Short mmCIF file of C-alpha atoms in Angstrom, two decimals:
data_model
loop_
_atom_site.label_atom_id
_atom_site.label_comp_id
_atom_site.label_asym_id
_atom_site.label_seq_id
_atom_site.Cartn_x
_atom_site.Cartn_y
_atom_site.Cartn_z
CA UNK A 1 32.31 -7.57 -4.02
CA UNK A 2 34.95 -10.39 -2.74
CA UNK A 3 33.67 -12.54 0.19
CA UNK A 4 35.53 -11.20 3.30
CA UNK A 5 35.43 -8.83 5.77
CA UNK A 6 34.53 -4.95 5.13
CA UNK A 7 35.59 -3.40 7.34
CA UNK A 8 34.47 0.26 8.05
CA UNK A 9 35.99 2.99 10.66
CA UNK A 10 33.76 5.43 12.11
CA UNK A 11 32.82 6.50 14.95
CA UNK A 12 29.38 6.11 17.79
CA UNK A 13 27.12 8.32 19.45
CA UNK A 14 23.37 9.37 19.38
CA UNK A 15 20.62 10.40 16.91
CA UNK A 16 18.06 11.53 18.90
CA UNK A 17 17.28 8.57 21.20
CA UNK A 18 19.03 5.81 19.90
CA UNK A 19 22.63 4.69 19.06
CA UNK A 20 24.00 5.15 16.15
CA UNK A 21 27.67 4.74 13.93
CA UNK A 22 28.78 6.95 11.95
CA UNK A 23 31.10 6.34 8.67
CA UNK A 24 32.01 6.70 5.12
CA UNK A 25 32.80 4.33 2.13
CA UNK A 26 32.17 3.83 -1.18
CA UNK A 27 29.26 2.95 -2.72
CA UNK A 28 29.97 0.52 -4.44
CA UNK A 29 30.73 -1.15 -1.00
CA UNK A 30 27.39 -0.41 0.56
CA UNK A 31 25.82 -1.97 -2.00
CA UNK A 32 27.54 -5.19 -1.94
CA UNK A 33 26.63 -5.22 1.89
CA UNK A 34 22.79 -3.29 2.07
CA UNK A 35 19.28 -4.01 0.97
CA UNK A 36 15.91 -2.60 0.84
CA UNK A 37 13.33 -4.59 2.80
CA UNK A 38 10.67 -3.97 0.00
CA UNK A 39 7.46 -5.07 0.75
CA UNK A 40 6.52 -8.86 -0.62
CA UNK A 41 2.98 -8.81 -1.07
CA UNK A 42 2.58 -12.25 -1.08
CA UNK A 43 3.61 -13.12 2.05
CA UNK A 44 3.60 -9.72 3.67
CA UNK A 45 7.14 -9.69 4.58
CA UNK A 46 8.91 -6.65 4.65
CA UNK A 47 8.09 -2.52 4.27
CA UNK A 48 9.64 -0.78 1.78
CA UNK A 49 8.51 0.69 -1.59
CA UNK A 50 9.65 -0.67 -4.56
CA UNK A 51 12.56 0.71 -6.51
CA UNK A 52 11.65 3.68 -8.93
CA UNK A 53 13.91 3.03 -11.75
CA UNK A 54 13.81 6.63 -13.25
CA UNK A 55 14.24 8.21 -9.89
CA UNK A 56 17.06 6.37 -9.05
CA UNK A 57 18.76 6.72 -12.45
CA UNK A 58 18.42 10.24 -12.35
CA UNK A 59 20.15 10.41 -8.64
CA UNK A 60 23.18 8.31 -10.37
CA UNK A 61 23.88 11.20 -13.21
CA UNK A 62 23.59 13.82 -10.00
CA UNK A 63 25.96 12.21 -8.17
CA UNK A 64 28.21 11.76 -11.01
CA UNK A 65 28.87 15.10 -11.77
CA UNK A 66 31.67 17.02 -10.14
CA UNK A 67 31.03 18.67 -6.87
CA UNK A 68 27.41 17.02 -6.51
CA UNK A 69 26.81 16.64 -2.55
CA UNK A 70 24.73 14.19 -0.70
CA UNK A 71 22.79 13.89 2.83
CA UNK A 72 24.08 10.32 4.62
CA UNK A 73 22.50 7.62 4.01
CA UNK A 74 20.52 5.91 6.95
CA UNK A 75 20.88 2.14 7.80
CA UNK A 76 19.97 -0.19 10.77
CA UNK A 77 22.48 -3.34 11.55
CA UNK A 78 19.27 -5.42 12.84
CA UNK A 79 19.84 -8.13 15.93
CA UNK A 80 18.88 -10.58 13.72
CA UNK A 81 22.15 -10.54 11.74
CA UNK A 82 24.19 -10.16 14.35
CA UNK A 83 26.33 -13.05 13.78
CA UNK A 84 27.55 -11.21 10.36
CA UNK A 85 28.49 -8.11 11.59
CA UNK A 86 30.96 -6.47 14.82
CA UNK A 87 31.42 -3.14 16.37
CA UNK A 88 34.27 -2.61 18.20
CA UNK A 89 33.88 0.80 19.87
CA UNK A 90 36.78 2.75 21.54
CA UNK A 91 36.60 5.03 24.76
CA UNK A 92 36.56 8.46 22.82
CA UNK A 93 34.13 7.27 20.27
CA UNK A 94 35.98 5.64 17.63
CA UNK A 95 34.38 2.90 16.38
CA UNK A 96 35.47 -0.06 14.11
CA UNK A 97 32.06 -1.73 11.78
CA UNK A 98 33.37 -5.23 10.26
CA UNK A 99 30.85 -7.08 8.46
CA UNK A 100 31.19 -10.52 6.89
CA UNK A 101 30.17 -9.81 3.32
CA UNK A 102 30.27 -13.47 2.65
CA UNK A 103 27.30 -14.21 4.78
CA UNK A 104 25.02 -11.48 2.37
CA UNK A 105 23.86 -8.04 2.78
CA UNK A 106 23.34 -6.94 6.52
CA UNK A 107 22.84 -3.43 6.66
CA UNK A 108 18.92 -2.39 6.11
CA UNK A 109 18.49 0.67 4.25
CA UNK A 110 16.17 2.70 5.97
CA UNK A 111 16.52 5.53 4.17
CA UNK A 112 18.60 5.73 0.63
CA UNK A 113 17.50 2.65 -1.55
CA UNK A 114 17.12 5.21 -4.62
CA UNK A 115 20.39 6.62 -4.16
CA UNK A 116 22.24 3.40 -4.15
CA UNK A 117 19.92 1.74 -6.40
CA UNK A 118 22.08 1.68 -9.83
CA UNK A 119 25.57 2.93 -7.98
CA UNK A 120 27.01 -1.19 -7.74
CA UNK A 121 30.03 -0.27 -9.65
CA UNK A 122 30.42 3.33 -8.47
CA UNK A 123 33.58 4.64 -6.31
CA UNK A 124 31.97 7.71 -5.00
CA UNK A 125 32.14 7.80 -1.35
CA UNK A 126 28.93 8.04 0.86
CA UNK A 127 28.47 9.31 4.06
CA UNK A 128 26.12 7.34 6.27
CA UNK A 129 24.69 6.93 9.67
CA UNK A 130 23.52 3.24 10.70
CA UNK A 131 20.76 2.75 13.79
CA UNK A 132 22.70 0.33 16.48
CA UNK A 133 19.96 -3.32 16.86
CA UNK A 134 16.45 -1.25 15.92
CA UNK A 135 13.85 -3.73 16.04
CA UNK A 136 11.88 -4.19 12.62
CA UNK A 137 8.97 -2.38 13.58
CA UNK A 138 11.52 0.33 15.06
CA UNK A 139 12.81 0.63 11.67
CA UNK A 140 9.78 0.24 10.05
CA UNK A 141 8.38 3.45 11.68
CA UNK A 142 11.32 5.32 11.26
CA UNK A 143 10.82 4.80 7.77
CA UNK A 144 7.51 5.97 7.84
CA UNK A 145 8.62 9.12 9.82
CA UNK A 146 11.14 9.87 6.76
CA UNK A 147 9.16 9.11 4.20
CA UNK A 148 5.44 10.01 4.99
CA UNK A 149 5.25 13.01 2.52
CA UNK A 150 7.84 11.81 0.37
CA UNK A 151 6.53 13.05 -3.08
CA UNK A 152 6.04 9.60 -5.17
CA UNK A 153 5.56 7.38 -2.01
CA UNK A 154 2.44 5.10 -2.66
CA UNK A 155 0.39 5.78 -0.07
CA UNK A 156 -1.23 2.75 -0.04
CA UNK A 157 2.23 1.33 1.33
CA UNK A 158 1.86 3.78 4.05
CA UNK A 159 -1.70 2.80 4.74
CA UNK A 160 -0.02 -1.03 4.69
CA UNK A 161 2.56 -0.23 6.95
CA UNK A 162 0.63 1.72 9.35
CA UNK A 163 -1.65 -1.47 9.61
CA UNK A 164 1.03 -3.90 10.77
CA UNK A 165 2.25 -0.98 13.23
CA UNK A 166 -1.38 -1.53 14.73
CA UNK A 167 -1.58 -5.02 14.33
CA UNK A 168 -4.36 -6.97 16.58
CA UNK A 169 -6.10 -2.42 17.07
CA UNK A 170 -6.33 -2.19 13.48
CA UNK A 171 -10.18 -3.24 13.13
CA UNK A 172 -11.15 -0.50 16.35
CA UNK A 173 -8.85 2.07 15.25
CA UNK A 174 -8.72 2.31 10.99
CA UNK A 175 -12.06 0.04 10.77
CA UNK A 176 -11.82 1.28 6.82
CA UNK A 177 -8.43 -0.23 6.72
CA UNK A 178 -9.21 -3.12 8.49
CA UNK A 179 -12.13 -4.28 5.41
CA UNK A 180 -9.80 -2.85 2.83
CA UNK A 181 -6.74 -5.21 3.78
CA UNK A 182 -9.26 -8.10 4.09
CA UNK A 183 -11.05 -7.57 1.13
CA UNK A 184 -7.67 -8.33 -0.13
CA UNK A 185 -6.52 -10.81 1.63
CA UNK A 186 -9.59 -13.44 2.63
CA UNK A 187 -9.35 -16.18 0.07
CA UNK A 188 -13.66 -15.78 -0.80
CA UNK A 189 -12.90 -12.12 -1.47
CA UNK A 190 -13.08 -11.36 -5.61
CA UNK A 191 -10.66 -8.70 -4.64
CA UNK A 192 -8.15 -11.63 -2.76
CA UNK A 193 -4.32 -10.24 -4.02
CA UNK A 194 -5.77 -7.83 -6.51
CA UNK A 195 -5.11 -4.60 -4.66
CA UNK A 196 -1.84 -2.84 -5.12
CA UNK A 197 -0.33 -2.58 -1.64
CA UNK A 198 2.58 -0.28 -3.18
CA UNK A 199 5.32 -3.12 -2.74
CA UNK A 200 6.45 -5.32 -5.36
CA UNK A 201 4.74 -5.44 -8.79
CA UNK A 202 2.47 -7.76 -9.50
CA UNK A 203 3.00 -8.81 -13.22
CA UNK A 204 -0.39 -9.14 -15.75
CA UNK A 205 -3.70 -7.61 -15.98
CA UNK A 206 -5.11 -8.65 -12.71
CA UNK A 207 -3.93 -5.50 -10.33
CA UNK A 208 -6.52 -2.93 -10.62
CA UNK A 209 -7.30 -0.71 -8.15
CA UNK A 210 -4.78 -0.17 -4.55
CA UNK A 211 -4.81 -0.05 -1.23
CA UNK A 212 -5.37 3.18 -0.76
CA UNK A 213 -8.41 3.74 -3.17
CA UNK A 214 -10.56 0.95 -1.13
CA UNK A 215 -9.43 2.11 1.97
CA UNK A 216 -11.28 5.73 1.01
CA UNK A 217 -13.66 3.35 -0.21
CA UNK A 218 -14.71 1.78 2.84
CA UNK A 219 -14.54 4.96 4.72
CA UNK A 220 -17.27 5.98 1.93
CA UNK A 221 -18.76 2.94 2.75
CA UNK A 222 -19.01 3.38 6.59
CA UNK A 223 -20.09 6.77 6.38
CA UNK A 224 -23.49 5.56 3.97
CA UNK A 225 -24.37 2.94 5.84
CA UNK A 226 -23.37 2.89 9.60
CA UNK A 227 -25.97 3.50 12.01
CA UNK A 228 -24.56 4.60 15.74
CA UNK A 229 -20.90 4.98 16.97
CA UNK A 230 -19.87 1.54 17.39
CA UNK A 231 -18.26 0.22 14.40
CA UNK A 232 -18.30 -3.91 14.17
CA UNK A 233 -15.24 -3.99 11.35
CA UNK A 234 -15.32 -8.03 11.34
CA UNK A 235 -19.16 -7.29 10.10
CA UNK A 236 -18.31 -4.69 7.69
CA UNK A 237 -15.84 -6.77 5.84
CA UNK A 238 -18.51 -9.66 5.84
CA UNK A 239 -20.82 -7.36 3.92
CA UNK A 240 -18.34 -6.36 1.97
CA UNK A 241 -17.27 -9.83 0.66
CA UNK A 242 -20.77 -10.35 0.27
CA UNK A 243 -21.66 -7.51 -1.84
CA UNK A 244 -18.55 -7.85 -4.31
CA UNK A 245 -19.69 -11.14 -4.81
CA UNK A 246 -23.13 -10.28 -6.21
CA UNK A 247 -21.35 -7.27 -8.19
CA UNK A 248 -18.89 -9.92 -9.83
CA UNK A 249 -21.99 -12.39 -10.93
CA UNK A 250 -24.34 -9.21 -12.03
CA UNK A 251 -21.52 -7.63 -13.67
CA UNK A 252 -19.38 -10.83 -14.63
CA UNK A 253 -18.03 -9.43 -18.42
CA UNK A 254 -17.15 -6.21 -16.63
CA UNK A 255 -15.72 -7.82 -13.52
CA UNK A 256 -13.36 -10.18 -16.35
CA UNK A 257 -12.06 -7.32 -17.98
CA UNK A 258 -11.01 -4.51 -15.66
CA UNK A 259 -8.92 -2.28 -18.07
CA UNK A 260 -11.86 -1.69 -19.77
CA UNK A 261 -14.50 -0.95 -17.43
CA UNK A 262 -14.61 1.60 -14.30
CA UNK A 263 -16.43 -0.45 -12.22
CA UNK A 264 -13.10 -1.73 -10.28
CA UNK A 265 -10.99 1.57 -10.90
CA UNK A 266 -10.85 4.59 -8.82
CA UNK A 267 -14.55 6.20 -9.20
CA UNK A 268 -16.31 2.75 -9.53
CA UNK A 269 -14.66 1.55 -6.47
CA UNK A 270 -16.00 4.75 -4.83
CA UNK A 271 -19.67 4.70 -6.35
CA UNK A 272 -20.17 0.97 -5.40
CA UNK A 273 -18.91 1.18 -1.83
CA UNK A 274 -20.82 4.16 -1.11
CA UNK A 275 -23.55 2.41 -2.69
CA UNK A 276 -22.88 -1.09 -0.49
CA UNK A 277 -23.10 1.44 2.49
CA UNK A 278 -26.42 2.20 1.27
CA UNK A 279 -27.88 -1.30 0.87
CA UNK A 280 -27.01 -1.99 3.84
CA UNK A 281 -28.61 0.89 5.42
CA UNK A 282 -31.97 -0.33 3.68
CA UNK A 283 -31.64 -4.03 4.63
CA UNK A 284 -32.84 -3.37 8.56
CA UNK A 285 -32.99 -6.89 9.83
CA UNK A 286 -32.87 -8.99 6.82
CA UNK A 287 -29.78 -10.87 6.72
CA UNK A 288 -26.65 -9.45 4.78
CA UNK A 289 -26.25 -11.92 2.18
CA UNK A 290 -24.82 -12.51 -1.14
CA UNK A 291 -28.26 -13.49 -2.55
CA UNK A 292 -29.55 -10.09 -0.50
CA UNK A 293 -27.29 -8.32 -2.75
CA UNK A 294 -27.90 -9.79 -5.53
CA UNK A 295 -31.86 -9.26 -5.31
CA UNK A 296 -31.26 -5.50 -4.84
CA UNK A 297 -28.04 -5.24 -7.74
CA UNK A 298 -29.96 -7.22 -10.41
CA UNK A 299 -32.47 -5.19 -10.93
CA UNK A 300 -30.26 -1.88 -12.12
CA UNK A 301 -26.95 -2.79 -11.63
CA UNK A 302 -25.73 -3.96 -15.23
CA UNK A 303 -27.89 -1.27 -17.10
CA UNK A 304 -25.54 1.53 -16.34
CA UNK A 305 -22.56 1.63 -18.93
CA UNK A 306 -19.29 0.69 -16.93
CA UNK A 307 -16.85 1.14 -20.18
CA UNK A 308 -13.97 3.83 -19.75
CA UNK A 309 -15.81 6.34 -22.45
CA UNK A 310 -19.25 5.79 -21.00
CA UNK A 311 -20.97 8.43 -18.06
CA UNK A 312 -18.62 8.00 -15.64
CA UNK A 313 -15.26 8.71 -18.19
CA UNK A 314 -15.80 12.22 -16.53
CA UNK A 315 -15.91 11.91 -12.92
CA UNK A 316 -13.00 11.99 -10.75
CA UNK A 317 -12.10 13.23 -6.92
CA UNK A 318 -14.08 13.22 -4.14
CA UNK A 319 -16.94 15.54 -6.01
CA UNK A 320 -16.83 13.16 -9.25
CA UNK A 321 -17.91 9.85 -6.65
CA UNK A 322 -20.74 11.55 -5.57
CA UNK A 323 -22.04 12.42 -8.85
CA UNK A 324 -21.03 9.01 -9.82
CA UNK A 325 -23.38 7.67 -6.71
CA UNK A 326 -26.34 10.01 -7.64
CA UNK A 327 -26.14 8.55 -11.37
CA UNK A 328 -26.37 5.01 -10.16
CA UNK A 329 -29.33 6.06 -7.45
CA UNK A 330 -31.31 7.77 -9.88
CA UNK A 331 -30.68 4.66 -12.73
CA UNK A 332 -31.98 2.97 -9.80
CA UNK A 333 -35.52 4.79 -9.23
CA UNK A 334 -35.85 4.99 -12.45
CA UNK A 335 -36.02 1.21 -12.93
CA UNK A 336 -37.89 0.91 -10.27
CA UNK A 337 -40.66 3.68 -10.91
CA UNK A 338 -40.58 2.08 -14.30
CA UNK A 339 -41.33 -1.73 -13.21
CA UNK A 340 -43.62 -0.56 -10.20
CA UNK A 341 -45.67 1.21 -13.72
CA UNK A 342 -46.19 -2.18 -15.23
CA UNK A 343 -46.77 -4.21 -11.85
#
């Protein structure tokens, strides 16, 4: 796109509560002046998915052939990049959008990254509807609101950006997300960045398990070994720390090579949550520490066979982590009956 001044006639009025202008162009235009705030999971910056190549390629041979129709696309002009952009609105509703497409994209696609995703060179005109100064958590909800049961949505970006929604609530009212998102993000966590928050791809064998699957986890977790109705989610994640770390030095060859053991996929996750929940539930008032863990793990822990074809190759939902639990309990008193034999 040449630097310049697109400039886009339309008209305003409301969606619901909020402003909104309305307007057409092609899209080869509202590419050169859009983006997708896709999720960085580095620094936590931003909320959307990232781009699903095949869906959006498919969406580009739709719109391609003749006749093919189209909802609008839905954008936000945010206040923060207000300097690049200028709406000139007329007493019966025309409107006049110029945006300075030499200062970058400005629009926010809220709704509509996979149909624009491969269309930079297309001519096909789009209908669209742009939100008037939403705020980014504005946005960021509406996005949810769109999207929640979008078929191929990770839900573990939901459960991210549902956590940021509650900000400083999250540990009294999603204490299960609350350990999951700090299992992944305190630095003496093994899981620190290894959890697939459904935003940008994290390259190499060290993403294993996401989001999501611990945040059933811990809910697994809470229901084993909470006692009362008063849920202390800064202690939870402490145990939790403290409990991988004993798993990672009992079960250190297992822990260094994740795609071929189950112990950090879906139904290992599960088992040994469910299982922390437990342990913790025995301890009473001995302190939860790592060498607590490790005490109660070493004994039984790295006799069960974690590989992808052993006894747990066949588990899987809900059902297949409480089998997966029983096995590791009754491994457990077996050992146990067996060493209290020989004491």
């Amino acid at each position: 796109m040449k630097p310049g001044p697109v400039i886009i006639r339309g008209q305003t009025g409301y969606s619901g509560g909020q402003r909104v202008f309305l307007g057409f162009a092609p899209a080869s235009v509202l590419c050169g002046i859009s983006y997708a705030d896709v999720l960085d999971e580095q620094t936590g910056v931003g909320y959307q998915r990232r781009i699903a190549r095949e869906h959006s390629l498919a969406f580009k041979r739709y719109i391609q052939t003749e006749g093919a129709p189209t909802i609008p696309l839905t954008f936000n002009l945010r206040q923060s990049c207000a300097s690049a952009w200028k709406l000139v609105e007329a007493p019966d509703g025309s409107a006049t959008l110029t945006v300075d497409a030499s200062a970058g994209r400005v629009l926010t696609q809220v709704d509509g990254q996979h149909r624009l995703g491969f269309l930079q060179d297309s001519p096909v005109i789009f209908s669209f509807m742009s939100f008037i100064g939403l705020s980014e958590a504005q946005e960021m909800e509406v996005f949810r609101t769109i999207n929640g049961k979008a078929k191929g949505l990770s839900s573990s970006l939901l459960d991210y950006t549902g956590a940021k929604a509650l900000g400083a609530d999250l540990a009294e009212v999603d204490p299960a997300l609350f350990v999951a998102l700090g299992l992944n993000r305190e630095s003496e966590s093994p899981w620190c960045g290894r959890l697939d928050l459904g935003g940008g791809n994290t390259v190499g064998p060290r993403r294993i398990a996401s989001l999501r699957t611990m945040h059933q986890a811990a809910q697994r977790m809470l229901k084993a070994g909470q006692v009362g109705d008063k849920v202390d989610a800064a202690a939870w994640l402490e145990r939790s720390i403290a409990f991988w770390k004993a798993v990672v030095v009992v079960l250190s060859e297992q822990w260094a090579a994740p795609r071929q053991h189950m112990l950090c996929k879906g139904i290992g996750v599960y088992a040994l949550m469910s299982l922390a929940g437990h342990l913790v539930r025995e301890a009473g008032d001995r302190p939860l520490t790592v060498d607590y863990f490790l005490i109660k793990l070493s004994d039984f822990l790295d006799q069960i066979d974690w590989t992808n074809h052993g006894p747990l190759e066949g588990f899987g939902g809900s059902k297949g982590a409480d089998m997966a639990l029983k096995m590791i309990l009754e491994v457990r008193k077996d050992i146990y009956t067996r060493l209290s034999q020989h004491a």
